[in-house]
Short mmCIF file of C-alpha atoms and ligand atoms in Angstrom, two decimals:
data_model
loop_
_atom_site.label_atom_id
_atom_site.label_comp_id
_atom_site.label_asym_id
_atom_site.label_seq_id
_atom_site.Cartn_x
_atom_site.Cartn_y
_atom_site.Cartn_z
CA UNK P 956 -24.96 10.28 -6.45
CA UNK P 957 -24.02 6.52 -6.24
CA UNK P 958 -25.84 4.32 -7.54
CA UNK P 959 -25.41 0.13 -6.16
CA UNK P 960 -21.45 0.16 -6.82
CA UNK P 961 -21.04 -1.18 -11.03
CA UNK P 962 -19.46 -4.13 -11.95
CA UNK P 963 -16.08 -2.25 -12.51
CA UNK P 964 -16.06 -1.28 -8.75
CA UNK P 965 -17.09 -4.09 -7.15
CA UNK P 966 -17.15 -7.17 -9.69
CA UNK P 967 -18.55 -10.13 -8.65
CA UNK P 968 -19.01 -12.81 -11.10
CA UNK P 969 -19.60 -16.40 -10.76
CA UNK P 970 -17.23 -18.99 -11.17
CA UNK P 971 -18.70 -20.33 -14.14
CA UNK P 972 -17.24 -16.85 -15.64
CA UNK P 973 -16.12 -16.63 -19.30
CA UNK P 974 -13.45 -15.37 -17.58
CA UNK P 975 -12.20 -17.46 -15.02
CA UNK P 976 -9.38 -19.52 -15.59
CA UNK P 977 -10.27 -23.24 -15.78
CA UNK P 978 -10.38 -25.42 -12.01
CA UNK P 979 -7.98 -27.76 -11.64
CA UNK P 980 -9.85 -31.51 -11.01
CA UNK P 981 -9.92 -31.82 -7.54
CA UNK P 982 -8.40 -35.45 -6.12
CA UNK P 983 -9.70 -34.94 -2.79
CA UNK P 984 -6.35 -35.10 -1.14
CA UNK P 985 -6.72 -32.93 2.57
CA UNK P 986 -5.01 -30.21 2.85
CA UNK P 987 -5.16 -28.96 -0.35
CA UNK P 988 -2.15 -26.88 -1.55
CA UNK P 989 -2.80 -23.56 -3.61
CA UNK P 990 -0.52 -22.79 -6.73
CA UNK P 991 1.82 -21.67 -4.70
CA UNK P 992 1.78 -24.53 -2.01
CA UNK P 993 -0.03 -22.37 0.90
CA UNK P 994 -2.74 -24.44 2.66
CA UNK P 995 -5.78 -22.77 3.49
CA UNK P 996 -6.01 -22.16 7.49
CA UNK P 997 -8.25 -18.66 7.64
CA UNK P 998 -11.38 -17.60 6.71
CA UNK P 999 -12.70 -13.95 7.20
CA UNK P 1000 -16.45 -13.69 7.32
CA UNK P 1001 -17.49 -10.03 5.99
CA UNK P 1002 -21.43 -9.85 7.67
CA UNK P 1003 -22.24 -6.67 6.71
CA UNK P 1004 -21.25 -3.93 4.02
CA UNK P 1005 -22.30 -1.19 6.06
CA UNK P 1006 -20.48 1.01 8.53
CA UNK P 1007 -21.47 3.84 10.93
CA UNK P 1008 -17.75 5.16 10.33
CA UNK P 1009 -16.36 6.74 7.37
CA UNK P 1010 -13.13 6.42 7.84
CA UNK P 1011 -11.38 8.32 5.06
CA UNK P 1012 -8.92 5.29 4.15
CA UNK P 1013 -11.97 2.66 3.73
CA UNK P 1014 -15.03 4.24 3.41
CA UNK P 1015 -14.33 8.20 2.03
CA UNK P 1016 -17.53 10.27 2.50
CA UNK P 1017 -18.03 11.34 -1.01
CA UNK P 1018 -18.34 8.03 -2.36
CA UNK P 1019 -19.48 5.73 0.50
CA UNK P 1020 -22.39 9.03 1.03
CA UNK P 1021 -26.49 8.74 1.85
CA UNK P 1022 -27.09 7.55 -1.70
CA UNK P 1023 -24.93 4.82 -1.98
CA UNK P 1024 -26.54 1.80 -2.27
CA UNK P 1025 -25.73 -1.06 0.30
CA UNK P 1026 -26.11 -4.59 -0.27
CA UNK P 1027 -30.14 -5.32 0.59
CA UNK P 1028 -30.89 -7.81 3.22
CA UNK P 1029 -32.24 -10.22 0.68
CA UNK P 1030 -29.08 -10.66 -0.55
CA UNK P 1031 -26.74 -11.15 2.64
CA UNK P 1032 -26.02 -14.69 3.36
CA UNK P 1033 -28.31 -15.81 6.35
CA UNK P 1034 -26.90 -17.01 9.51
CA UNK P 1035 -27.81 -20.61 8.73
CA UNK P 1036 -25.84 -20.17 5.09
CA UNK P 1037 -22.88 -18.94 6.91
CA UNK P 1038 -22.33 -21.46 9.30
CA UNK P 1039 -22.89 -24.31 6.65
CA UNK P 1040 -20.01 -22.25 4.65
CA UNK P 1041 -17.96 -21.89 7.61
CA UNK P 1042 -18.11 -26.01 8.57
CA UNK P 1043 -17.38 -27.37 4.89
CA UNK P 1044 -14.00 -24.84 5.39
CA UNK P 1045 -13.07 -25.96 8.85
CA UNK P 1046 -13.06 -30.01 7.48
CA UNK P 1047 -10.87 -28.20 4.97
CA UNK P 1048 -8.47 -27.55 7.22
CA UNK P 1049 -9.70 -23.99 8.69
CA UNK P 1050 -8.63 -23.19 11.89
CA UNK P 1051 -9.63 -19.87 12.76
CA UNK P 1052 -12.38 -17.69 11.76
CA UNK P 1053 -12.59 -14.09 12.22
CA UNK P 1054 -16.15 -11.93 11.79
CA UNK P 1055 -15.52 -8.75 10.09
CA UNK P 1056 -17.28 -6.45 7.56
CA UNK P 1057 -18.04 -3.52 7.71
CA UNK P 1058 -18.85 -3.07 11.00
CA UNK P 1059 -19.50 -6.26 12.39
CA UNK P 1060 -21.69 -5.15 15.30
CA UNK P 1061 -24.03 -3.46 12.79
CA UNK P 1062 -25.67 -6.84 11.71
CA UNK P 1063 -28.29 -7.85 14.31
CA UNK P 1064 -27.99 -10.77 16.47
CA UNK P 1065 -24.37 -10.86 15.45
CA UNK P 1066 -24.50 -12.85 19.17
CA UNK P 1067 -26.99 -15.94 17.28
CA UNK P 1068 -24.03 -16.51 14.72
CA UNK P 1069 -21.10 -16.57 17.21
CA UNK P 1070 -23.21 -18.74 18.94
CA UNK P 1071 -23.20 -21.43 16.02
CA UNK P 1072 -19.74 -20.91 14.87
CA UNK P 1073 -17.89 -21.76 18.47
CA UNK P 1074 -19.75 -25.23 18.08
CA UNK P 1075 -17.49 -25.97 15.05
CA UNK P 1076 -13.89 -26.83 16.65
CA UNK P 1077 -11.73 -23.63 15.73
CA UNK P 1078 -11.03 -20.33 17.48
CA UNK P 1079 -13.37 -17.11 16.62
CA UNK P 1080 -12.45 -13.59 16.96
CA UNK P 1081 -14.18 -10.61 15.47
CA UNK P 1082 -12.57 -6.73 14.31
CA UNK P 1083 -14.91 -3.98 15.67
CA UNK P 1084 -14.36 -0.45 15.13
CA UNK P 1085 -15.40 -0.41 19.34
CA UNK P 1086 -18.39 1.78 18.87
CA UNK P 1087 -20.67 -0.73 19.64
CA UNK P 1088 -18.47 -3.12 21.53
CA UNK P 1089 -19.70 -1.21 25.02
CA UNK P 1090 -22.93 -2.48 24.40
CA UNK P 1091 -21.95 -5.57 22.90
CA UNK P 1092 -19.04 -7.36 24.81
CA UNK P 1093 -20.22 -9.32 27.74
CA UNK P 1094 -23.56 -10.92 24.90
CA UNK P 1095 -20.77 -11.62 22.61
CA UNK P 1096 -18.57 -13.28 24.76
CA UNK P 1097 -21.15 -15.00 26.47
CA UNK P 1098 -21.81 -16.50 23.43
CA UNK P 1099 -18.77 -17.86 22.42
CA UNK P 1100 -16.28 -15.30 21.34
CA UNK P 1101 -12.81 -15.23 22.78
CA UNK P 1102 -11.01 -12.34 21.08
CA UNK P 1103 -11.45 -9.07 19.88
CA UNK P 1104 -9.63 -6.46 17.70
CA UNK P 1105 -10.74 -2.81 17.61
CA UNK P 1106 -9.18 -0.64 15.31
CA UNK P 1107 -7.96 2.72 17.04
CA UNK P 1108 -6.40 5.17 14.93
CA UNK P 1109 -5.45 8.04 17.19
CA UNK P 1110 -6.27 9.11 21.15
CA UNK P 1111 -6.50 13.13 19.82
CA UNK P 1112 -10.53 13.35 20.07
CA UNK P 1113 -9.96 15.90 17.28
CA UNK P 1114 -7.57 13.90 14.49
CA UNK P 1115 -9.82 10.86 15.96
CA UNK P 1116 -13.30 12.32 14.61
CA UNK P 1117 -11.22 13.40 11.46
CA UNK P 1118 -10.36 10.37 10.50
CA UNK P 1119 -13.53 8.40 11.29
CA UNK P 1120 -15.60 11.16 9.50
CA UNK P 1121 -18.69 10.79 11.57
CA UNK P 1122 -17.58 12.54 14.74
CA UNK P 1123 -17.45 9.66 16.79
CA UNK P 1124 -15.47 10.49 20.42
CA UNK P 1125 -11.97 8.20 21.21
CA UNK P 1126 -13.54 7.95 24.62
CA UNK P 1127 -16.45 5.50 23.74
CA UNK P 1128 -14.02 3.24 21.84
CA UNK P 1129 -11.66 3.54 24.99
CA UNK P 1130 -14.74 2.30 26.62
CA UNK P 1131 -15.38 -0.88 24.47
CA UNK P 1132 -11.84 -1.91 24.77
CA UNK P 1133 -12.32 -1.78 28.74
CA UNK P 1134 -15.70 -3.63 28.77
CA UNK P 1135 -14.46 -6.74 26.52
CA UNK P 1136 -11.01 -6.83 28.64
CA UNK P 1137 -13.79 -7.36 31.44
CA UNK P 1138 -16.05 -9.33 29.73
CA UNK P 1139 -12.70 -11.71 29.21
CA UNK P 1140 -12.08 -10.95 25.28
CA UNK P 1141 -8.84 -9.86 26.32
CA UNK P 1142 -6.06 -9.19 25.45
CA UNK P 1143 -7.27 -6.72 22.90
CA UNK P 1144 -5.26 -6.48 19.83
CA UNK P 1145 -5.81 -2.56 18.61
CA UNK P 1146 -4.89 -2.15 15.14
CA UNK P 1147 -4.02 1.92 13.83
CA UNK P 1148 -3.68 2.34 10.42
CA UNK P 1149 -1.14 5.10 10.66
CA UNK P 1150 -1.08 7.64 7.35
CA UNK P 1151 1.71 9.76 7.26
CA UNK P 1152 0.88 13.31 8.08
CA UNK P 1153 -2.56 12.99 9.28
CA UNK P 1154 -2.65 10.69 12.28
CA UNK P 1155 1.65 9.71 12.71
CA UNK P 1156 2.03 11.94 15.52
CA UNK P 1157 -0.07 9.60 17.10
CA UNK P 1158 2.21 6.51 16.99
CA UNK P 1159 4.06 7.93 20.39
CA UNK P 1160 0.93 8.85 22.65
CA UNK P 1161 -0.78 5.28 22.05
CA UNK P 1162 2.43 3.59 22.37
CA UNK P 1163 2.57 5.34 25.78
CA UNK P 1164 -1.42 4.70 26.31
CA UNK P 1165 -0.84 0.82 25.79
CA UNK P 1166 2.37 0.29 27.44
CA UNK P 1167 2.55 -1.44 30.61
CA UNK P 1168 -1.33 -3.30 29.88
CA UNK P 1169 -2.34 -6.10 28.54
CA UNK P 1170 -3.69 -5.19 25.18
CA UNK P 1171 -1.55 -5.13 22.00
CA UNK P 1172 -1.03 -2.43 19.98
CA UNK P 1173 -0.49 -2.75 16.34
CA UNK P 1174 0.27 0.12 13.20
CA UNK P 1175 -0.44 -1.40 10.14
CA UNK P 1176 0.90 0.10 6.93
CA UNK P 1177 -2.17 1.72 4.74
CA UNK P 1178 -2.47 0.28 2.02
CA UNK P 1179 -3.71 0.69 -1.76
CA UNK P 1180 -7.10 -1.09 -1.10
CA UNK P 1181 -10.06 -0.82 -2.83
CA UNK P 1182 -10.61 1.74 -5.60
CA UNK P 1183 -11.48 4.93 -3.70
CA UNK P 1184 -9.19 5.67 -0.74
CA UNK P 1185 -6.76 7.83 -2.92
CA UNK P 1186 -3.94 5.61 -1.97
CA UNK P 1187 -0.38 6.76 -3.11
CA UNK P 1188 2.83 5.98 -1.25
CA UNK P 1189 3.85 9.09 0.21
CA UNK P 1190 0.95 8.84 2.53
CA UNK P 1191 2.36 5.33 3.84
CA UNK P 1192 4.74 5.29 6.96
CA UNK P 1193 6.82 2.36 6.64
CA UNK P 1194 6.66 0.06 9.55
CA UNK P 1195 10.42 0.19 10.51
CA UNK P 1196 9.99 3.91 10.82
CA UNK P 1197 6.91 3.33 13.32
CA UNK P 1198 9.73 1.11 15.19
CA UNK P 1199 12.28 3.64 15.16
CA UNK P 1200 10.15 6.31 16.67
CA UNK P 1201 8.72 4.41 19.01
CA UNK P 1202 12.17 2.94 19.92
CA UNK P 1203 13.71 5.92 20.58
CA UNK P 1204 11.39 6.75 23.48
CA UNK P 1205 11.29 3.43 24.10
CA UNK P 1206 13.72 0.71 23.44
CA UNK P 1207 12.59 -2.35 21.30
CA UNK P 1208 13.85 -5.74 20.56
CA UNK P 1209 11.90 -8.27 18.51
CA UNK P 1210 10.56 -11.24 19.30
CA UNK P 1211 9.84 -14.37 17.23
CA UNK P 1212 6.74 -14.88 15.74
CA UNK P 1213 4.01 -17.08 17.29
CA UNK P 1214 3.36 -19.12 14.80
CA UNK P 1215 4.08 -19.16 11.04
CA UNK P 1216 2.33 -16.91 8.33
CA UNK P 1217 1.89 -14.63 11.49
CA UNK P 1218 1.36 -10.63 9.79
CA UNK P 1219 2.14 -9.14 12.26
CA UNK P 1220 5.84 -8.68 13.39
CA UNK P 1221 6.14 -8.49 16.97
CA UNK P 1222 8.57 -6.52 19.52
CA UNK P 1223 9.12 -6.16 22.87
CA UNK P 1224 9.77 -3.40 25.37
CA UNK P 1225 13.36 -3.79 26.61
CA UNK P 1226 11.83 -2.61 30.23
CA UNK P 1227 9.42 -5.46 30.52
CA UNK P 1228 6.21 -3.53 29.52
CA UNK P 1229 4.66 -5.36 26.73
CA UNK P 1230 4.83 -5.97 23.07
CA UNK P 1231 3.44 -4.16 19.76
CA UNK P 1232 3.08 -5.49 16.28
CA UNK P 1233 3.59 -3.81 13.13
CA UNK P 1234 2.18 -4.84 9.60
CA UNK P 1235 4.17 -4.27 6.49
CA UNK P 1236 1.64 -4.67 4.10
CA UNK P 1237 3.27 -2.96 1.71
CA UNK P 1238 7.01 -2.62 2.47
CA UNK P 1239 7.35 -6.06 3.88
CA UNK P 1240 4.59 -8.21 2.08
CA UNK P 1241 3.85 -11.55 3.14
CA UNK P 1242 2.14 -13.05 0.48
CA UNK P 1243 4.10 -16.49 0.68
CA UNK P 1244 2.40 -17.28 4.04
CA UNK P 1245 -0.91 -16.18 3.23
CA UNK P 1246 -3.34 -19.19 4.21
CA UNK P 1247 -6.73 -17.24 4.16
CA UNK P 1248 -10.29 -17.28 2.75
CA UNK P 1249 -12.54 -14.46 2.22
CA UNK P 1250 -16.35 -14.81 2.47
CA UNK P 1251 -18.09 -11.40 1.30
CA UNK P 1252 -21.45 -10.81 2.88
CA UNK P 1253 -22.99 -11.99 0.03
CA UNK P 1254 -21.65 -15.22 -0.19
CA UNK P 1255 -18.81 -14.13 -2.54
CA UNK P 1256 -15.27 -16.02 -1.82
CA UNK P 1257 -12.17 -14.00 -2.28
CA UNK P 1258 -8.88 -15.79 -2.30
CA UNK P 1259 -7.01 -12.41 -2.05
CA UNK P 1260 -7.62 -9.07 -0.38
CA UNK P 1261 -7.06 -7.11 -3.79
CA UNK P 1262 -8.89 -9.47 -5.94
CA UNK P 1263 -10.99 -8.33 -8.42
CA UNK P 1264 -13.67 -10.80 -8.25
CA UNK P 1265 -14.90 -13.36 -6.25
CA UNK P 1266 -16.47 -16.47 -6.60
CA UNK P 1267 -20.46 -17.15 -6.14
CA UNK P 1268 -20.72 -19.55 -3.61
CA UNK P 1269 -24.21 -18.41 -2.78
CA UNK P 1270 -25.40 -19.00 -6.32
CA UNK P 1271 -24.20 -22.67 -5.92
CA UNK P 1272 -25.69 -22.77 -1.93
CA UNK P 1273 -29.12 -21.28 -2.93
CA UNK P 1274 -29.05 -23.95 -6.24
CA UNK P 1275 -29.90 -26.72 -3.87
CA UNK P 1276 -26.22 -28.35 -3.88
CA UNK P 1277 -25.15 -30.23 -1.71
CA UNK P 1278 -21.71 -30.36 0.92
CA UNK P 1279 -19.75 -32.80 -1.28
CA UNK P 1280 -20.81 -30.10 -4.46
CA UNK P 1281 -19.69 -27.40 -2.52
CA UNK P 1282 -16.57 -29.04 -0.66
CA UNK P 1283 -15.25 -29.85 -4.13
CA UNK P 1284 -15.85 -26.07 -5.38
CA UNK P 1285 -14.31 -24.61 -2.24
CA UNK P 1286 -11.32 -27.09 -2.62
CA UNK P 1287 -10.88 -26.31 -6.57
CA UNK P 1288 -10.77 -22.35 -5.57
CA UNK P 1289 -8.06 -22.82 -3.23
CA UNK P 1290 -5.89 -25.30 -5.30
CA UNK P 1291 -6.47 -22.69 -8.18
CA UNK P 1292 -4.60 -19.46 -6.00
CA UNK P 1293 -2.30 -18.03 -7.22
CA UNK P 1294 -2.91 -14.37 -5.49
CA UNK P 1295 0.24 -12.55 -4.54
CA UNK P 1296 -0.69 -9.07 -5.08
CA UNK P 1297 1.63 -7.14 -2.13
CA UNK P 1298 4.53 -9.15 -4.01
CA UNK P 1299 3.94 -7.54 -7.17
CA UNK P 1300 2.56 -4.25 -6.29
CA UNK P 1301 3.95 -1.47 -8.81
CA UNK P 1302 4.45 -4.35 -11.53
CA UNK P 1303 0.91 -5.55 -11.58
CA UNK P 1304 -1.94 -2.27 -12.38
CA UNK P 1305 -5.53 -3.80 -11.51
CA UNK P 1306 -8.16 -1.64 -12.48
CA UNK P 1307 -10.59 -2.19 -9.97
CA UNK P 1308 -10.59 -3.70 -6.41
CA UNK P 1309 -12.85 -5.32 -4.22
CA UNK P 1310 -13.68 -2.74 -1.48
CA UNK P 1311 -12.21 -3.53 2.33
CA UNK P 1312 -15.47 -2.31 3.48
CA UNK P 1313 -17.22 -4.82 1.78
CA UNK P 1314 -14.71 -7.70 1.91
CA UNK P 1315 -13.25 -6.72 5.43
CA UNK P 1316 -9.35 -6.10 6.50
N1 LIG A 2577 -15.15 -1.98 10.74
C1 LIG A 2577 -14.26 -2.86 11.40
C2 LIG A 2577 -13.02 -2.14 11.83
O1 LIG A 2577 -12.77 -1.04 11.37
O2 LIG A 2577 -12.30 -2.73 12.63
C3 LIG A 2577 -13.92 -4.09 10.59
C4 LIG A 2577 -13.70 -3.92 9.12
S1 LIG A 2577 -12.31 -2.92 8.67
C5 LIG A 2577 -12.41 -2.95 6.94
C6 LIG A 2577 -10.98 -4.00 9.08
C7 LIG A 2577 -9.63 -3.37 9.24
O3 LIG A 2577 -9.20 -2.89 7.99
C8 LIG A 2577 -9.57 -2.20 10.19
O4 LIG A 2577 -8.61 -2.45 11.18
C9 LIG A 2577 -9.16 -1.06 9.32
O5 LIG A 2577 -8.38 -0.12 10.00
C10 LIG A 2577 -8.40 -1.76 8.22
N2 LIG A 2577 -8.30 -0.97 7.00
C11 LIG A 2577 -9.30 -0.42 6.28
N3 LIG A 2577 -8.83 0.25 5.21
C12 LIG A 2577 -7.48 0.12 5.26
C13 LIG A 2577 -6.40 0.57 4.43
N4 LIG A 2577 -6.62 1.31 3.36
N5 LIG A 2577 -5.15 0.23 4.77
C14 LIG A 2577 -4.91 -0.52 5.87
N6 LIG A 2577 -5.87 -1.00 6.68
C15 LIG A 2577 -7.13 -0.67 6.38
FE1 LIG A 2578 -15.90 1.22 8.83
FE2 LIG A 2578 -13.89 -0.30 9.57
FE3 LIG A 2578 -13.90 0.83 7.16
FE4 LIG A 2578 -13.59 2.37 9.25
S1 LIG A 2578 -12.18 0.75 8.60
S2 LIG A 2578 -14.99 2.76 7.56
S3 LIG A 2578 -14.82 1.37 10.77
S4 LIG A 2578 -15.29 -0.70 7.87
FE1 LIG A 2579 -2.66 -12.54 0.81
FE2 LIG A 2579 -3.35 -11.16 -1.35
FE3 LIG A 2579 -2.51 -9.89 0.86
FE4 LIG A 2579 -0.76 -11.29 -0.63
S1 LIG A 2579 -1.88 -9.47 -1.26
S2 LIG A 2579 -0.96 -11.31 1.63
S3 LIG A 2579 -2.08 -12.98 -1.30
S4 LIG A 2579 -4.38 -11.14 0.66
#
């Protein structure tokens, strides 16, 4: 049984942390430059630790299982709390939030916080796993979001439901990628984590699948997150061998990327039908373009995906202070980064992880 994840699993300690390396005094210069120079530019808004997948590289059964215990609603940041978060960041210098978690669609009224966030000037988009998105895409859009990613990791029904865990058909995800192209969330970027030997053989049918539409397919390298996916390397299928398979069906070129600190690296079809992305996350890494933020449902702030701790911003919301207080905190976590984990993978051994379930891909 699993008791509420320990310390060592998921740590989360406040700022004020023994721990934590000293804050550098803030001189209110905008932007503000990490350690490394990278200003900040993302945030990723985890709503929800809970998933009604179990996909085996996030969420495995045995330890994510009907005793373990989720974050209670007390504890999750409230709409109102999220929004005030999200504005102090965009006069930071944030210009895109994405809504993530979990399962994003899980947390009710998701529609009420979209709502608030596309008042603040800066582009929204949300990653579903599509179960919901059916349901969900013309009340989502209608209230302010313009783009969605689903994550799709095979069109096989039967290595589908394997790797989801739960059973859950391809078709209805199929489904939610159709009804936000029509409710205008399109195009759909479709991430698939490909794992070598369980769902590679599918790189070639949803190449095939997604060529010649609109949507944009990208394989993202799996990668050593959290502390329970039973990561090791053999099971990761390096992106330039997702581009030589597909290539040789189908001829490639690449293209440059859209902007800079763009993860993805993009390539055409030679024949005019489209583009795909793939994300080296670990034989590529991109750590020296990394501009983003990560708010945990709880009101934790990550400045890396593989961090082993956040920062309480809720403890210093709930404390009564006010935006200048928490401007200046925000500001001192970012000028104190220094996160380049995919960099330094194999040198540097962290013990424990923040979970992408909880913190969000
Ligand atoms: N539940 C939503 C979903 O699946 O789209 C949003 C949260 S999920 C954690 C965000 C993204 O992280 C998904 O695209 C998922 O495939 C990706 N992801 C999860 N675990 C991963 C891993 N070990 N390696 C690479 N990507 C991973
Ligand atoms: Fe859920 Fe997304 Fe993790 Fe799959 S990847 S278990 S859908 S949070
Ligand atoms: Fe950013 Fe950390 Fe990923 Fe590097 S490892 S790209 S710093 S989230």
């Amino acid at each position: 049984m699993n008791a509420r994840p320990p310390t060592s699993i998921i740590p989360i300690q406040p700022i004020a942390s023994a721990a934590a390396a000293p804050l550098p005094v803030d001189d209110g210069a905008t932007p503000a430059g990490d350690r490394l120079g990278r200003t900040m530019h993302d945030l990723r808004i985890s709503v929800t630790d809970r998933c009604n997948f179990r996909c085996t590289y996030c969420m495995p059964k045995d330890v994510f299982d009907r005793d373990h215990a989720f974050l209670p609603r007390s504890e999750l940041l409230s709409f109102e709390e999220i929004v005030r978060i999200a504005r102090l960041f965009v006069e930071q210098g944030v210009r895109k939030i994405r809504i993530t978690g979990g399962e994003p669609l899980l947390r009710k009224q998701l529609e009420r916080l979209i709502e608030q966030l596309a008042r603040l000037d800066v582009e929204i988009t949300l990653t579903t796993n599509g179960a919901l998105l059916a349901q969900q895409a013309r009340k989502l859009a209608d209230a302010g979001l313009r783009r969605v990613t689903v994550s799709l990791d095979a069109l096989d029904d039967a290595v589908f439901q394997r790797m989801n865990d739960v059973g859950f058909p391809v078709g209805r995800v199929l489904e939610g990628i159709a009804a936000a192209a029509d409710a205008g969330l399109g195009p759909v970027k479709v991430n698939c984590v490909v794992k070598r030997g369980v769902n590679d053989g599918e790189i070639l049918p949803l190449a095939r699948h997604f060529r010649g539409s609109p949507h944009i397919l990208r394989f993202i390298e799996f990668m050593d997150v959290g502390s329970h996916n039973g990561w090791n390397l053999d099971a990761v299928l390096a992106s330039r061998e997702v581009i030589a398979r597909i290539s040789d069906a189908f001829p490639l070129d690449p293209i440059e990327p859209g902007y800079r600190g763009e993860v993805a690296e993009r390539w055409r079809y030679r024949d005019g039908q489209g583009e795909i992305g793939v994300i080296s996350s670990v034989t590529h890494a991109f750590c020296r373009d990394c501009t983003r933020m990560r708010l945990s449902p709880e009101g934790q702030l990550f400045t890396c995906l593989f961090a082993d701790r956040g920062h309480d911003l809720r403890g210093t919301l709930r404390g009564g202070s006010d935006d200048a207080a928490l401007t200046s905190l925000i500001r001192a976590i970012w000028r104190n980064r220094d996160d380049r984990y995919s960099e330094l993978r194999g040198e540097a051994t962290r013990a424990a992880k923040v979970e992408m379930s909880y913190i969000g891909g």
